[in-house]
mmCIF file of C-alpha atoms in Angstrom:
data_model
loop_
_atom_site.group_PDB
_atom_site.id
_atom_site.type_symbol
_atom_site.label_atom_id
_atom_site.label_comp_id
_atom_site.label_asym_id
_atom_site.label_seq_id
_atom_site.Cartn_x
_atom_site.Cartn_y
_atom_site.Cartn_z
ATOM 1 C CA UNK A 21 0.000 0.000 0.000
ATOM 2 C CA UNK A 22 2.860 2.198 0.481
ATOM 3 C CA UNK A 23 3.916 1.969 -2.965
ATOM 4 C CA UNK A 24 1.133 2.382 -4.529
ATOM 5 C CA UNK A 25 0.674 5.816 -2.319
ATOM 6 C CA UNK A 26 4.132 6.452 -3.517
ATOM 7 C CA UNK A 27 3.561 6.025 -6.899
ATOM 8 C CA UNK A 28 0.326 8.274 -6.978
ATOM 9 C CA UNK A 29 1.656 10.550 -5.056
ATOM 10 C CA UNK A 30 4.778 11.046 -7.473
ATOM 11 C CA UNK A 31 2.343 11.388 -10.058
ATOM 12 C CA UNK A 32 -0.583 13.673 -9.222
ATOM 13 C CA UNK A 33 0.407 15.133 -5.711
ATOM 14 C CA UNK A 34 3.773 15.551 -5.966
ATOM 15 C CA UNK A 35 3.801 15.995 -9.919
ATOM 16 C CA UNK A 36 7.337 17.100 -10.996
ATOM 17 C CA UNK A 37 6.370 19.601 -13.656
ATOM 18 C CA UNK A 38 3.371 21.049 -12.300
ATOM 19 C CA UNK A 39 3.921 21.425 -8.401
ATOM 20 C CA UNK A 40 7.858 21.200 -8.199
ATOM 21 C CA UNK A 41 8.386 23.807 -11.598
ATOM 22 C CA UNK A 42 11.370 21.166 -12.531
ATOM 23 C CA UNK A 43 11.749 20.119 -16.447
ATOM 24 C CA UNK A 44 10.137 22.534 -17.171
ATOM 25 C CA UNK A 45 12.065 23.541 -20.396
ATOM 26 C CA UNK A 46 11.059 20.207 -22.303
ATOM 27 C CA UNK A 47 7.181 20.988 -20.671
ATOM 28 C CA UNK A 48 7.237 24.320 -22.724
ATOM 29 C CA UNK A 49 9.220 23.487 -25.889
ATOM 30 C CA UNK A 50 7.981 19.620 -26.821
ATOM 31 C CA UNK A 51 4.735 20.213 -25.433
ATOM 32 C CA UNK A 52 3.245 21.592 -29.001
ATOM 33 C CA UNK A 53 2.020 18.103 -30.596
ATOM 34 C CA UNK A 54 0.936 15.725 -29.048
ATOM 35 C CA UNK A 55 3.013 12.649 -30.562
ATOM 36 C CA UNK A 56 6.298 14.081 -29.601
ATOM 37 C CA UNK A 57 5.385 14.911 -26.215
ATOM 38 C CA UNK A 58 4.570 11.294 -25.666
ATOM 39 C CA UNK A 59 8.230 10.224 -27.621
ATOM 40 C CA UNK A 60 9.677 12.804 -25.039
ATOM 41 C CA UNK A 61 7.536 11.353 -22.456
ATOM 42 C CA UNK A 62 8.335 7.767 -22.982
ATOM 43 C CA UNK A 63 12.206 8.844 -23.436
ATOM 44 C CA UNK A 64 12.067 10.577 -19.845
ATOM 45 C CA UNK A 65 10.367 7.588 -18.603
ATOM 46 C CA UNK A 66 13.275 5.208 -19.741
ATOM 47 C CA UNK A 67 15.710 7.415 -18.146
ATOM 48 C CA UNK A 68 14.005 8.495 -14.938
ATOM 49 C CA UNK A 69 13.427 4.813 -14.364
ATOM 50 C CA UNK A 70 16.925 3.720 -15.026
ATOM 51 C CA UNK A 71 18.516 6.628 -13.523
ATOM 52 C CA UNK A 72 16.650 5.781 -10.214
ATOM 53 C CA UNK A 73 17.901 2.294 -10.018
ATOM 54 C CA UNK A 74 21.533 3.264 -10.995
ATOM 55 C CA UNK A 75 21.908 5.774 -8.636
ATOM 56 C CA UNK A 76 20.557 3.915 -6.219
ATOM 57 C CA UNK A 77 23.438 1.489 -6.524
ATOM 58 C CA UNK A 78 25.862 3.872 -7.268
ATOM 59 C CA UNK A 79 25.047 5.834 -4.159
ATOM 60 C CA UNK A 80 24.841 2.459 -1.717
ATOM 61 C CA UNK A 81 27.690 0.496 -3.655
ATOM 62 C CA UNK A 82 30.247 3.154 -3.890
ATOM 63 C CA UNK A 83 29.648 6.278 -2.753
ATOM 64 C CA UNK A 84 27.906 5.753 0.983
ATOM 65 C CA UNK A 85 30.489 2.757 2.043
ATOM 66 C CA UNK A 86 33.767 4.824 0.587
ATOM 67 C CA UNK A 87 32.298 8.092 2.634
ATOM 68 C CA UNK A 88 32.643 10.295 -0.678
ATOM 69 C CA UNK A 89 28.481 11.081 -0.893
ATOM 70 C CA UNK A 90 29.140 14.698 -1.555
ATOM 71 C CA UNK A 91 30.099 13.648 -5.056
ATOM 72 C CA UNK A 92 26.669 12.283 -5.393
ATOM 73 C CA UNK A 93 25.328 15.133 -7.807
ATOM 74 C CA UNK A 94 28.745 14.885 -10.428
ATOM 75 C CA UNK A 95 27.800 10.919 -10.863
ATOM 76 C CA UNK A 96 24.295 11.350 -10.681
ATOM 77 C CA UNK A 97 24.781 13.508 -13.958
ATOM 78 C CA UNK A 98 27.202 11.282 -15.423
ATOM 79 C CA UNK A 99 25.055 8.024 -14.992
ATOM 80 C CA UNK A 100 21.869 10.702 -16.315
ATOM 81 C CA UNK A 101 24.363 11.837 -19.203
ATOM 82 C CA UNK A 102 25.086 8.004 -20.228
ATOM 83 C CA UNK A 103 21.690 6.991 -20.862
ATOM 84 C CA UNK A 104 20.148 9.766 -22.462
ATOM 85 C CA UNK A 105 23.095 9.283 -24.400
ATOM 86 C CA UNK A 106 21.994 5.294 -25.241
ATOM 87 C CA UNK A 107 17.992 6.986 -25.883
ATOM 88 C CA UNK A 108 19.412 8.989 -28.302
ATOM 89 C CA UNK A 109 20.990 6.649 -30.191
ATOM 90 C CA UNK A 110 17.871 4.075 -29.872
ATOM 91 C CA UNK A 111 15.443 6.716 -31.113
ATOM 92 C CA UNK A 112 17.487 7.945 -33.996
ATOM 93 C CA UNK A 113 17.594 4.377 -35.008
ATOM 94 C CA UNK A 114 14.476 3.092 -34.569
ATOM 95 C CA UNK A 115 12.163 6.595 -35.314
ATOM 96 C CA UNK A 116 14.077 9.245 -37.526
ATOM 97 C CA UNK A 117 11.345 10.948 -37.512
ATOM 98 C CA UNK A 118 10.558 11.676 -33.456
ATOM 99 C CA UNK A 119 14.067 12.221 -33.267
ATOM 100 C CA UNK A 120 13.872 15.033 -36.057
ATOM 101 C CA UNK A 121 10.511 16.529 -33.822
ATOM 102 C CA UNK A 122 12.605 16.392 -30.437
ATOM 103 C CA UNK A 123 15.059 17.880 -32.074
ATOM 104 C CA UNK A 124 17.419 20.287 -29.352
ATOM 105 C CA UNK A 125 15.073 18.959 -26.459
ATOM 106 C CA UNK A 126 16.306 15.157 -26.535
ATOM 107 C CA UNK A 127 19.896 15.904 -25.564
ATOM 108 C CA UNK A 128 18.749 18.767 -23.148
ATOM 109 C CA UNK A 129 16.983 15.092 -20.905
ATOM 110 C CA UNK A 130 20.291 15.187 -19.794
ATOM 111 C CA UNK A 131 20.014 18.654 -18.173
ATOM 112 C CA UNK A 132 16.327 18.672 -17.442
ATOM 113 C CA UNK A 133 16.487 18.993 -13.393
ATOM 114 C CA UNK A 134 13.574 16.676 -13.046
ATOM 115 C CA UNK A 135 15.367 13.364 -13.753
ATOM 116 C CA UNK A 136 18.466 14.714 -11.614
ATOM 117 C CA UNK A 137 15.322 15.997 -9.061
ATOM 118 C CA UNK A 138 14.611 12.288 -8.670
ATOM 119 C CA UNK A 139 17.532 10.975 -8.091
ATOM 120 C CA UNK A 140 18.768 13.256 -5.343
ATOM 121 C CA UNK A 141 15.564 13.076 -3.719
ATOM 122 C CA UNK A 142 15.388 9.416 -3.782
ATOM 123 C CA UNK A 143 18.670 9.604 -1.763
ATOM 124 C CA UNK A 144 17.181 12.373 0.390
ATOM 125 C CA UNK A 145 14.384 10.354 1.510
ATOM 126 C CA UNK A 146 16.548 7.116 2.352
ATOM 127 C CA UNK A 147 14.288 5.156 -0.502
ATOM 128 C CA UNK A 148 14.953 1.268 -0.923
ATOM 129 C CA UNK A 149 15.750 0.247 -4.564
ATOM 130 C CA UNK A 150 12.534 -0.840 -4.647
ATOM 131 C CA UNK A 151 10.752 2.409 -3.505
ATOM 132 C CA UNK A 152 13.312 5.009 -5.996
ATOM 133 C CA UNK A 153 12.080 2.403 -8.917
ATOM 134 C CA UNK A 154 8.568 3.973 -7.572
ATOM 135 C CA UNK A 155 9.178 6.967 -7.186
ATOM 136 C CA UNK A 156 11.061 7.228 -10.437
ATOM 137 C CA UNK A 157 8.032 5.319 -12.621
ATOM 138 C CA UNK A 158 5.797 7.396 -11.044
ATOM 139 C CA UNK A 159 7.586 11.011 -11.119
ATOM 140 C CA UNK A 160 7.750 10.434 -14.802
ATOM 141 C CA UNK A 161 4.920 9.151 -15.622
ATOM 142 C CA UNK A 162 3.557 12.404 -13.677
ATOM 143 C CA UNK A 163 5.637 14.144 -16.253
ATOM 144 C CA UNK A 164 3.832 12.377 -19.160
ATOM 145 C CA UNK A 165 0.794 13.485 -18.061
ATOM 146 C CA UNK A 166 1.425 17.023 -17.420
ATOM 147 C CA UNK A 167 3.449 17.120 -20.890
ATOM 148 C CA UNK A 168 0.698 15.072 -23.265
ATOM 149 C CA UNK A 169 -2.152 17.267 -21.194
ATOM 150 C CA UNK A 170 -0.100 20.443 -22.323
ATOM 151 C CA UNK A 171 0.242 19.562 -26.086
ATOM 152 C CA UNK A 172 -3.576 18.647 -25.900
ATOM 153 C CA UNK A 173 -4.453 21.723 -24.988
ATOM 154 C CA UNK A 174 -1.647 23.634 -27.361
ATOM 155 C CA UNK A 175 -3.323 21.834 -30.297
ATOM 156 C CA UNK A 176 -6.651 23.207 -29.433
ATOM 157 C CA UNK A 177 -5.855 26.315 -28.401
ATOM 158 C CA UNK A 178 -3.873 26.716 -32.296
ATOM 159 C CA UNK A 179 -7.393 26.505 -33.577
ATOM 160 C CA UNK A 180 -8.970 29.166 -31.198
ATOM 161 C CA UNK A 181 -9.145 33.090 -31.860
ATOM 162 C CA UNK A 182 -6.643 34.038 -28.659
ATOM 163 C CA UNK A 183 -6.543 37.706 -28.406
ATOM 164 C CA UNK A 184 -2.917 39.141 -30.195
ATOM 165 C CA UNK A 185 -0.689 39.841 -26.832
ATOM 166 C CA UNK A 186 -1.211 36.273 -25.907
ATOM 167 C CA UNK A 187 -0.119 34.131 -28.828
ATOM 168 C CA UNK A 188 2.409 32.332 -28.138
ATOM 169 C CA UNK A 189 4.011 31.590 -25.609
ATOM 170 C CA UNK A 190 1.956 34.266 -22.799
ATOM 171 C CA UNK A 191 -1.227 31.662 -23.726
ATOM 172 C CA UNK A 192 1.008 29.029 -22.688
ATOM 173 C CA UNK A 193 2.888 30.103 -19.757
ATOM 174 C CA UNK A 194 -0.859 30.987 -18.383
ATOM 175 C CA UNK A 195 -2.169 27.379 -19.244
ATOM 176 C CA UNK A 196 0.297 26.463 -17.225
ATOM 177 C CA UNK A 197 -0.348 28.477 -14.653
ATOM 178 C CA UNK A 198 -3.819 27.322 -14.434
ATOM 179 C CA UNK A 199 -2.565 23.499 -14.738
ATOM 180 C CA UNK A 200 -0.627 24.324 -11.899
ATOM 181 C CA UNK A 201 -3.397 25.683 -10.098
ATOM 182 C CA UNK A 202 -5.723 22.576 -10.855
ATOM 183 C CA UNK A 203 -3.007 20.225 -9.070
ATOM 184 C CA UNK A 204 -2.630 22.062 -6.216
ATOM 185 C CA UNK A 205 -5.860 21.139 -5.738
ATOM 186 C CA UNK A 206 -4.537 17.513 -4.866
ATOM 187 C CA UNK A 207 -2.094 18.837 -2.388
ATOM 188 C CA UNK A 208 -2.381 16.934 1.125
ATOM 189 C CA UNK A 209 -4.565 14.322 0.151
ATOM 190 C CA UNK A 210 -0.975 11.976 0.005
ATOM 191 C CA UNK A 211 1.466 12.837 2.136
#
C-alpha cells in the first residue's frame, strides 16, 4: 500500500512539472504536438526509471560505504548523461522521424532537473531500490501526463481566436499556470 501511495503521489500530488516547476524547459518546448510529447515522455520515462535504479546502486555500492556522498550530484549527472546518451541513439535508429521533432530537447533530458530531481531526492528520503524504482516510474509518468495534457491543450488552443498579446508563448505560460493551479488542488490528500 505504500507503494502504490508512492507512486500516486509522485504522479498527481507531488507531480514534478506542475507542483515542483522542474523540467520545465522540455514541458514548454515539446509540449506543441501531441506525438512528440509522448516520444519525449516515454524517453524521460526510460531514463528516470533507469537513472533511479543506478543511482541507487551507485550511491549504496560506492559512494555511501567509501564516505565520498558529496560527489553524489557529479555521478548522478554522469550516470543521467550516459543513458540519455543510449535513448538517443535508440530513437534515432528506430524513429528518424521523433528524433527530427525532439530535435534540441532530446539531448537537453540530460540537463532537465527533473530526472536529476529524482535521483537526489530518492537519496534524500533514504528510498529502498525498490521504492526510488517507484518513485522514479511514477515522477515520470507524472511528467507524461502534465506534458501530453499540455500539447492537448496547445493543439486546441492553435485553432482558437486568442486575443494578439497572448499568442504564443503568454497563452502558454498561463495554461500552465492554471494546470498548476488545478493540481494544487490535490495537495495533502498523500502525504
Amino acid at each position: 500500500m505504500d507503494l502504490l501511495l508512492l507512486f500516486l503521489s509522485a504522479i498527481i500530488v507531488n507531480n514534478v512539472v506542475l507542483s515542483r516547476f522542474l523540467g520545465i524547459c522540455p514541458f514548454l518546448g515539446v509540449s506543441k504536438r501531441v506525438e512528440t510529447s509522448v516520444g519525449m515522455g516515454m524517453a524521460v520515462t526510460f531514463v528516470i526509471t533507469m537513472a533511479s535504479a543506478i543511482s541507487y546502486a551507485v550511491y549504496k555500492l560506492i559512494l555511501d560505504p567509501m564516505n565520498i556522498e558529496y560527489l553524489s550530484t557529479i555521478t548522478f549527472i554522469l550516470v543521467i548523461a550516459s543513458l540519455v546518451q543510449f535513448v538517443e541513439m535508440v530513437i534515432q535508429k528506430t524513429s528518424p522521424s521523433l528524433y527530427q521533432a525532439l530535435g534540441v530537447f532530446l539531448p537537453l533530458i540530460t540537463t532537465n532537473c527533473a530526472v536529476l530531481g529524482v535521483a537526489v531526492s530518492n537519496m534524500t528520503n533514504n528510498y529502498s531500490l525498490i521504492q526510488s524504482l517507484v518513485a522514479g516510474v511514477g515522477t515520470s509518468l507524472g511528467f507524461t501526463l502534465a506534458i501530453v495534457l499540455m500539447a492537448g491543450i496547445r493543439e486546441r488552443i492553435e485553432y482558437n481566436n486568442v486575443p494578439k498579446p497572448f499568442k504564443g508563448y503568454p497563452i502558454v505560460l498561463l495554461t500552465a499556470g492554471l494546470m498548476a493551479i488545478a493540481f494544487l488542488g490535490f495537495t495533502g490528500l498523500i502525504k
